[in-house]
Amino acid sequence: MSKSPKVGFISLGCPKALVDSERILTQLRVEGYDLVPSYDDADVVVVNTCGFIDSAVAESLDAIGEAMAENGKVIVTGCLGKRADVIREAHPGVLSISGPQDYDSVLTAVHEVLPPRHDPFISLVPDTGIKLTPKHYAYLKISEGCNHRCSFCIIPSMRGDLVSRPIDQVLREAEKLAMGGVKELLVISQDTSAYGVDLRYAEHEWRGKSYQTRMKALCEGLGELGLWTRLHYVYPYPHVDDIIPLMADGKILPYLDIPFQHASPRVLKLMKRPGAIDKTLARIHRWRETCPELTIRSTFIVGFPGETEAEFEELLDFLDEAQLDRVGAFAYSPVQGAKANELPDPVDEAVKQERLARFMERQAEISAMKLEAKVGTVQRCIIDAVDGELAIGRSMADAPEIDGVVQIQNGYFAGLKPGDFADVEIMGSDEHDLFGEVSFED
Ligand code: SF4
């Protein structure tokens, strides 16, 4: 039986928090700690929290409470760690509290309760580190922080201004992941299109070629690896235009996760976001001319303080015009410390919910129509799981966790396994998902 000290780990929050968890877990394994899945087996429990919206705060506090009750030795880190007073008030007995990316504090706290017992012969860590995602896809974090100051957001105050990772580091990490069996990379940051601006786009060498620390060069480099590369959290800057030809050429996936947040110029101004929505629409049309397969995913906030019925209808008109493929929406909810809380004319809660329902209904029709248009086509899919006779895959248009899936009715009989690629004939659709079969000629 292993005598290694045992750590339990709970990872909450967004993909960025997941990457933080992976870094901490990798370091713990390097130092010889065992990672265990139950409170009973753990000598100490680390909870990586999210503090972005009120429901995430509540979920994080609940998770800390459960770990306290079930284990009693709890180390808290992550975004909610920035609000130590809130945590201490609810759970005064936690051993230590640290903020996001503060890996050193977490490890120091673990060492204090549970000194490492390193044995280099048994403490093996795969070269690719510890990943919490299935083996065939991985998140690739290119930067921390954000230079914008959207009025509803407290991320810059929690995570600071943009700090990019030099391009050669990122490309080397991607290469290592590819060698470890990863087939799909999900590029994440707070603002992917600003990548490298803080480093003045410094050039570095990778595989004998010079690359700038810049979104376009990053896409070109990642395109060399022959993986699926998917871009998340792209801010609607004009230079996003530069990467659309790379999508059309198959270098990176024709997929853009680009949060527009609203479509009324006045509301966008209140949000401190780019307000020229006509230009955005023209740009979307141009992108689709260059790359007709492009999938656009976006998120929106309805019921922002001061949003009038007419401004909300501008948003609905934008949905009709933009024909986005995937959309998430939230009714505005005040985030403690956000500037938007000081804005006048908050929208009544019932009105917010009614607008959210109307928004979702409008978009559901668009999404369903866009998926229906794929019936009869063949879609390249990556397989995530096999469940009975079904294989669950995703097309190029589907990011894991947030988008739909492709249910492949004969996946098991076709011998598909997680991480495989397959060409799937699409035979049906609903609002979220596609249904199809692999043809056996494949
Ligand atoms: S761009 Fe994103 S992370 Fe940056 S302030 Fe705006 S919402 Fe927050």
JSON list of N, CA and C in Angstrom, two decimals, residues 113-158:
[
{"chain": "A", "resi": 113, "resn": "VAL", "atom": "N", "xyz": [0.49, 21.29, 6.24]},
{"chain": "A", "resi": 113, "resn": "VAL", "atom": "CA", "xyz": [-0.35, 20.24, 6.86]},
{"chain": "A", "resi": 113, "resn": "VAL", "atom": "C", "xyz": [0.23, 18.87, 6.62]},
{"chain": "A", "resi": 114, "resn": "LEU", "atom": "N", "xyz": [0.86, 18.71, 5.46]},
{"chain": "A", "resi": 114, "resn": "LEU", "atom": "CA", "xyz": [1.20, 17.38, 5.00]},
{"chain": "A", "resi": 114, "resn": "LEU", "atom": "C", "xyz": [2.53, 17.42, 4.26]},
{"chain": "A", "resi": 115, "resn": "PRO", "atom": "N", "xyz": [3.65, 17.29, 4.98]},
{"chain": "A", "resi": 115, "resn": "PRO", "atom": "CA", "xyz": [4.94, 17.41, 4.30]},
{"chain": "A", "resi": 115, "resn": "PRO", "atom": "C", "xyz": [5.09, 16.36, 3.20]},
{"chain": "A", "resi": 116, "resn": "PRO", "atom": "N", "xyz": [5.72, 16.73, 2.08]},
{"chain": "A", "resi": 116, "resn": "PRO", "atom": "CA", "xyz": [5.85, 15.77, 0.98]},
{"chain": "A", "resi": 116, "resn": "PRO", "atom": "C", "xyz": [6.79, 14.63, 1.34]},
{"chain": "A", "resi": 117, "resn": "ARG", "atom": "N", "xyz": [6.52, 13.44, 0.83]},
{"chain": "A", "resi": 117, "resn": "ARG", "atom": "CA", "xyz": [7.45, 12.33, 1.01]},
{"chain": "A", "resi": 117, "resn": "ARG", "atom": "C", "xyz": [7.85, 11.88, -0.39]},
{"chain": "A", "resi": 118, "resn": "HIS", "atom": "N", "xyz": [8.81, 12.57, -0.95]},
{"chain": "A", "resi": 118, "resn": "HIS", "atom": "CA", "xyz": [9.11, 12.35, -2.35]},
{"chain": "A", "resi": 118, "resn": "HIS", "atom": "C", "xyz": [9.92, 11.09, -2.57]},
{"chain": "A", "resi": 119, "resn": "ASP", "atom": "N", "xyz": [9.46, 10.28, -3.48]},
{"chain": "A", "resi": 119, "resn": "ASP", "atom": "CA", "xyz": [10.23, 9.12, -3.89]},
{"chain": "A", "resi": 119, "resn": "ASP", "atom": "C", "xyz": [10.32, 9.16, -5.42]},
{"chain": "A", "resi": 120, "resn": "PRO", "atom": "N", "xyz": [11.51, 9.51, -5.92]},
{"chain": "A", "resi": 120, "resn": "PRO", "atom": "CA", "xyz": [11.61, 9.73, -7.37]},
{"chain": "A", "resi": 120, "resn": "PRO", "atom": "C", "xyz": [11.31, 8.49, -8.19]},
{"chain": "A", "resi": 121, "resn": "PHE", "atom": "N", "xyz": [11.33, 7.31, -7.55]},
{"chain": "A", "resi": 121, "resn": "PHE", "atom": "CA", "xyz": [11.10, 6.10, -8.35]},
{"chain": "A", "resi": 121, "resn": "PHE", "atom": "C", "xyz": [9.62, 5.77, -8.50]},
{"chain": "A", "resi": 122, "resn": "ILE", "atom": "N", "xyz": [8.81, 6.31, -7.59]},
{"chain": "A", "resi": 122, "resn": "ILE", "atom": "CA", "xyz": [7.38, 6.01, -7.77]},
{"chain": "A", "resi": 122, "resn": "ILE", "atom": "C", "xyz": [6.57, 7.25, -8.16]},
{"chain": "A", "resi": 123, "resn": "SER", "atom": "N", "xyz": [7.13, 8.44, -7.94]},
{"chain": "A", "resi": 123, "resn": "SER", "atom": "CA", "xyz": [6.35, 9.64, -8.22]},
{"chain": "A", "resi": 123, "resn": "SER", "atom": "C", "xyz": [6.47, 10.04, -9.68]},
{"chain": "A", "resi": 124, "resn": "LEU", "atom": "N", "xyz": [5.90, 9.26, -10.53]},
{"chain": "A", "resi": 124, "resn": "LEU", "atom": "CA", "xyz": [6.04, 9.54, -11.95]},
{"chain": "A", "resi": 124, "resn": "LEU", "atom": "C", "xyz": [4.90, 10.42, -12.44]},
{"chain": "A", "resi": 125, "resn": "VAL", "atom": "N", "xyz": [5.27, 11.40, -13.19]},
{"chain": "A", "resi": 125, "resn": "VAL", "atom": "CA", "xyz": [4.26, 12.29, -13.77]},
{"chain": "A", "resi": 125, "resn": "VAL", "atom": "C", "xyz": [4.40, 12.19, -15.28]},
{"chain": "A", "resi": 126, "resn": "PRO", "atom": "N", "xyz": [3.30, 12.01, -15.99]},
{"chain": "A", "resi": 126, "resn": "PRO", "atom": "CA", "xyz": [3.46, 11.99, -17.44]},
{"chain": "A", "resi": 126, "resn": "PRO", "atom": "C", "xyz": [4.01, 13.32, -17.92]},
{"chain": "A", "resi": 127, "resn": "ASP", "atom": "N", "xyz": [4.76, 13.29, -19.02]},
{"chain": "A", "resi": 127, "resn": "ASP", "atom": "CA", "xyz": [5.36, 14.51, -19.57]},
{"chain": "A", "resi": 127, "resn": "ASP", "atom": "C", "xyz": [4.33, 15.60, -19.82]},
{"chain": "A", "resi": 128, "resn": "THR", "atom": "N", "xyz": [3.11, 15.17, -20.09]},
{"chain": "A", "resi": 128, "resn": "THR", "atom": "CA", "xyz": [2.08, 16.15, -20.43]},
{"chain": "A", "resi": 128, "resn": "THR", "atom": "C", "xyz": [1.44, 16.75, -19.17]},
{"chain": "A", "resi": 129, "resn": "GLY", "atom": "N", "xyz": [1.93, 16.38, -17.98]},
{"chain": "A", "resi": 129, "resn": "GLY", "atom": "CA", "xyz": [1.32, 16.88, -16.75]},
{"chain": "A", "resi": 129, "resn": "GLY", "atom": "C", "xyz": [0.03, 16.13, -16.46]},
{"chain": "A", "resi": 130, "resn": "ILE", "atom": "N", "xyz": [-0.67, 16.57, -15.41]},
{"chain": "A", "resi": 130, "resn": "ILE", "atom": "CA", "xyz": [-1.93, 15.93, -15.06]},
{"chain": "A", "resi": 130, "resn": "ILE", "atom": "C", "xyz": [-3.03, 16.70, -15.74]},
{"chain": "A", "resi": 131, "resn": "LYS", "atom": "N", "xyz": [-3.89, 16.02, -16.47]},
{"chain": "A", "resi": 131, "resn": "LYS", "atom": "CA", "xyz": [-4.98, 16.73, -17.14]},
{"chain": "A", "resi": 131, "resn": "LYS", "atom": "C", "xyz": [-6.31, 16.27, -16.59]},
{"chain": "A", "resi": 132, "resn": "LEU", "atom": "N", "xyz": [-7.21, 17.22, -16.42]},
{"chain": "A", "resi": 132, "resn": "LEU", "atom": "CA", "xyz": [-8.53, 16.87, -15.89]},
{"chain": "A", "resi": 132, "resn": "LEU", "atom": "C", "xyz": [-9.52, 16.62, -17.02]},
{"chain": "A", "resi": 133, "resn": "THR", "atom": "N", "xyz": [-9.12, 16.93, -18.23]},
{"chain": "A", "resi": 133, "resn": "THR", "atom": "CA", "xyz": [-9.99, 16.69, -19.38]},
{"chain": "A", "resi": 133, "resn": "THR", "atom": "C", "xyz": [-9.68, 15.31, -19.94]},
{"chain": "A", "resi": 134, "resn": "PRO", "atom": "N", "xyz": [-10.60, 14.71, -20.75]},
{"chain": "A", "resi": 134, "resn": "PRO", "atom": "CA", "xyz": [-10.24, 13.43, -21.36]},
{"chain": "A", "resi": 134, "resn": "PRO", "atom": "C", "xyz": [-8.96, 13.58, -22.17]},
{"chain": "A", "resi": 135, "resn": "LYS", "atom": "N", "xyz": [-8.29, 12.44, -22.40]},
{"chain": "A", "resi": 135, "resn": "LYS", "atom": "CA", "xyz": [-6.95, 12.45, -22.97]},
{"chain": "A", "resi": 135, "resn": "LYS", "atom": "C", "xyz": [-6.87, 13.12, -24.34]},
{"chain": "A", "resi": 136, "resn": "HIS", "atom": "N", "xyz": [-7.98, 13.12, -25.08]},
{"chain": "A", "resi": 136, "resn": "HIS", "atom": "CA", "xyz": [-7.88, 13.57, -26.47]},
{"chain": "A", "resi": 136, "resn": "HIS", "atom": "C", "xyz": [-8.12, 15.06, -26.67]},
{"chain": "A", "resi": 137, "resn": "TYR", "atom": "N", "xyz": [-8.53, 15.78, -25.63]},
{"chain": "A", "resi": 137, "resn": "TYR", "atom": "CA", "xyz": [-8.52, 17.24, -25.79]},
{"chain": "A", "resi": 137, "resn": "TYR", "atom": "C", "xyz": [-7.95, 17.92, -24.56]},
{"chain": "A", "resi": 138, "resn": "ALA", "atom": "N", "xyz": [-7.42, 19.12, -24.78]},
{"chain": "A", "resi": 138, "resn": "ALA", "atom": "CA", "xyz": [-6.77, 19.82, -23.66]},
{"chain": "A", "resi": 138, "resn": "ALA", "atom": "C", "xyz": [-6.94, 21.32, -23.83]},
{"chain": "A", "resi": 139, "resn": "TYR", "atom": "N", "xyz": [-7.02, 22.00, -22.73]},
{"chain": "A", "resi": 139, "resn": "TYR", "atom": "CA", "xyz": [-7.07, 23.47, -22.76]},
{"chain": "A", "resi": 139, "resn": "TYR", "atom": "C", "xyz": [-5.64, 24.00, -22.80]},
{"chain": "A", "resi": 140, "resn": "LEU", "atom": "N", "xyz": [-5.43, 24.99, -23.62]},
{"chain": "A", "resi": 140, "resn": "LEU", "atom": "CA", "xyz": [-4.11, 25.61, -23.75]},
{"chain": "A", "resi": 140, "resn": "LEU", "atom": "C", "xyz": [-4.26, 27.08, -23.35]},
{"chain": "A", "resi": 141, "resn": "LYS", "atom": "N", "xyz": [-3.70, 27.40, -22.18]},
{"chain": "A", "resi": 141, "resn": "LYS", "atom": "CA", "xyz": [-3.88, 28.76, -21.67]},
{"chain": "A", "resi": 141, "resn": "LYS", "atom": "C", "xyz": [-2.75, 29.64, -22.19]},
{"chain": "A", "resi": 142, "resn": "ILE", "atom": "N", "xyz": [-3.10, 30.71, -22.90]},
{"chain": "A", "resi": 142, "resn": "ILE", "atom": "CA", "xyz": [-2.05, 31.52, -23.54]},
{"chain": "A", "resi": 142, "resn": "ILE", "atom": "C", "xyz": [-1.74, 32.79, -22.76]},
{"chain": "A", "resi": 143, "resn": "SER", "atom": "N", "xyz": [-2.63, 33.20, -21.89]},
{"chain": "A", "resi": 143, "resn": "SER", "atom": "CA", "xyz": [-2.36, 34.42, -21.12]},
{"chain": "A", "resi": 143, "resn": "SER", "atom": "C", "xyz": [-3.23, 34.45, -19.88]},
{"chain": "A", "resi": 144, "resn": "GLU", "atom": "N", "xyz": [-2.91, 35.37, -19.00]},
{"chain": "A", "resi": 144, "resn": "GLU", "atom": "CA", "xyz": [-3.71, 35.61, -17.80]},
{"chain": "A", "resi": 144, "resn": "GLU", "atom": "C", "xyz": [-4.14, 37.06, -17.84]},
{"chain": "A", "resi": 145, "resn": "GLY", "atom": "N", "xyz": [-5.24, 37.37, -17.15]},
{"chain": "A", "resi": 145, "resn": "GLY", "atom": "CA", "xyz": [-5.62, 38.77, -16.97]},
{"chain": "A", "resi": 145, "resn": "GLY", "atom": "C", "xyz": [-6.19, 39.41, -18.22]},
{"chain": "A", "resi": 146, "resn": "CYS", "atom": "N", "xyz": [-6.55, 40.69, -18.10]},
{"chain": "A", "resi": 146, "resn": "CYS", "atom": "CA", "xyz": [-7.25, 41.36, -19.19]},
{"chain": "A", "resi": 146, "resn": "CYS", "atom": "C", "xyz": [-7.04, 42.88, -19.07]},
{"chain": "A", "resi": 147, "resn": "ASN", "atom": "N", "xyz": [-6.81, 43.52, -20.24]},
{"chain": "A", "resi": 147, "resn": "ASN", "atom": "CA", "xyz": [-6.62, 44.98, -20.23]},
{"chain": "A", "resi": 147, "resn": "ASN", "atom": "C", "xyz": [-7.93, 45.74, -20.38]},
{"chain": "A", "resi": 148, "resn": "HIS", "atom": "N", "xyz": [-9.03, 45.04, -20.65]},
{"chain": "A", "resi": 148, "resn": "HIS", "atom": "CA", "xyz": [-10.31, 45.74, -20.78]},
{"chain": "A", "resi": 148, "resn": "HIS", "atom": "C", "xyz": [-10.89, 46.00, -19.40]},
{"chain": "A", "resi": 149, "resn": "ARG", "atom": "N", "xyz": [-11.91, 46.83, -19.39]},
{"chain": "A", "resi": 149, "resn": "ARG", "atom": "CA", "xyz": [-12.57, 47.13, -18.11]},
{"chain": "A", "resi": 149, "resn": "ARG", "atom": "C", "xyz": [-14.07, 47.11, -18.33]},
{"chain": "A", "resi": 150, "resn": "CYS", "atom": "N", "xyz": [-14.58, 45.99, -18.85]},
{"chain": "A", "resi": 150, "resn": "CYS", "atom": "CA", "xyz": [-16.03, 45.88, -19.06]},
{"chain": "A", "resi": 150, "resn": "CYS", "atom": "C", "xyz": [-16.72, 46.14, -17.71]},
{"chain": "A", "resi": 151, "resn": "SER", "atom": "N", "xyz": [-17.77, 46.95, -17.76]},
{"chain": "A", "resi": 151, "resn": "SER", "atom": "CA", "xyz": [-18.27, 47.46, -16.47]},
{"chain": "A", "resi": 151, "resn": "SER", "atom": "C", "xyz": [-18.96, 46.39, -15.62]},
{"chain": "A", "resi": 152, "resn": "PHE", "atom": "N", "xyz": [-19.34, 45.26, -16.25]},
{"chain": "A", "resi": 152, "resn": "PHE", "atom": "CA", "xyz": [-20.03, 44.22, -15.48]},
{"chain": "A", "resi": 152, "resn": "PHE", "atom": "C", "xyz": [-19.06, 43.19, -14.93]},
{"chain": "A", "resi": 153, "resn": "CYS", "atom": "N", "xyz": [-17.76, 43.35, -15.19]},
{"chain": "A", "resi": 153, "resn": "CYS", "atom": "CA", "xyz": [-16.82, 42.26, -14.95]},
{"chain": "A", "resi": 153, "resn": "CYS", "atom": "C", "xyz": [-15.79, 42.64, -13.89]},
{"chain": "A", "resi": 154, "resn": "ILE", "atom": "N", "xyz": [-15.46, 41.69, -13.03]},
{"chain": "A", "resi": 154, "resn": "ILE", "atom": "CA", "xyz": [-14.45, 41.97, -12.01]},
{"chain": "A", "resi": 154, "resn": "ILE", "atom": "C", "xyz": [-13.17, 41.15, -12.24]},
{"chain": "A", "resi": 155, "resn": "ILE", "atom": "N", "xyz": [-13.13, 40.49, -13.40]},
{"chain": "A", "resi": 155, "resn": "ILE", "atom": "CA", "xyz": [-11.95, 39.65, -13.66]},
{"chain": "A", "resi": 155, "resn": "ILE", "atom": "C", "xyz": [-10.65, 40.47, -13.62]},
{"chain": "A", "resi": 156, "resn": "PRO", "atom": "N", "xyz": [-10.59, 41.66, -14.27]},
{"chain": "A", "resi": 156, "resn": "PRO", "atom": "CA", "xyz": [-9.32, 42.39, -14.20]},
{"chain": "A", "resi": 156, "resn": "PRO", "atom": "C", "xyz": [-8.92, 42.74, -12.76]},
{"chain": "A", "resi": 157, "resn": "SER", "atom": "N", "xyz": [-9.90, 43.00, -11.90]},
{"chain": "A", "resi": 157, "resn": "SER", "atom": "CA", "xyz": [-9.50, 43.30, -10.52]},
{"chain": "A", "resi": 157, "resn": "SER", "atom": "C", "xyz": [-9.07, 42.04, -9.78]},
{"chain": "A", "resi": 158, "resn": "MET", "atom": "N", "xyz": [-9.54, 40.88, -10.22]},
{"chain": "A", "resi": 158, "resn": "MET", "atom": "CA", "xyz": [-9.11, 39.64, -9.56]},
{"chain": "A", "resi": 158, "resn": "MET", "atom": "C", "xyz": [-7.83, 39.10, -10.17]}
]
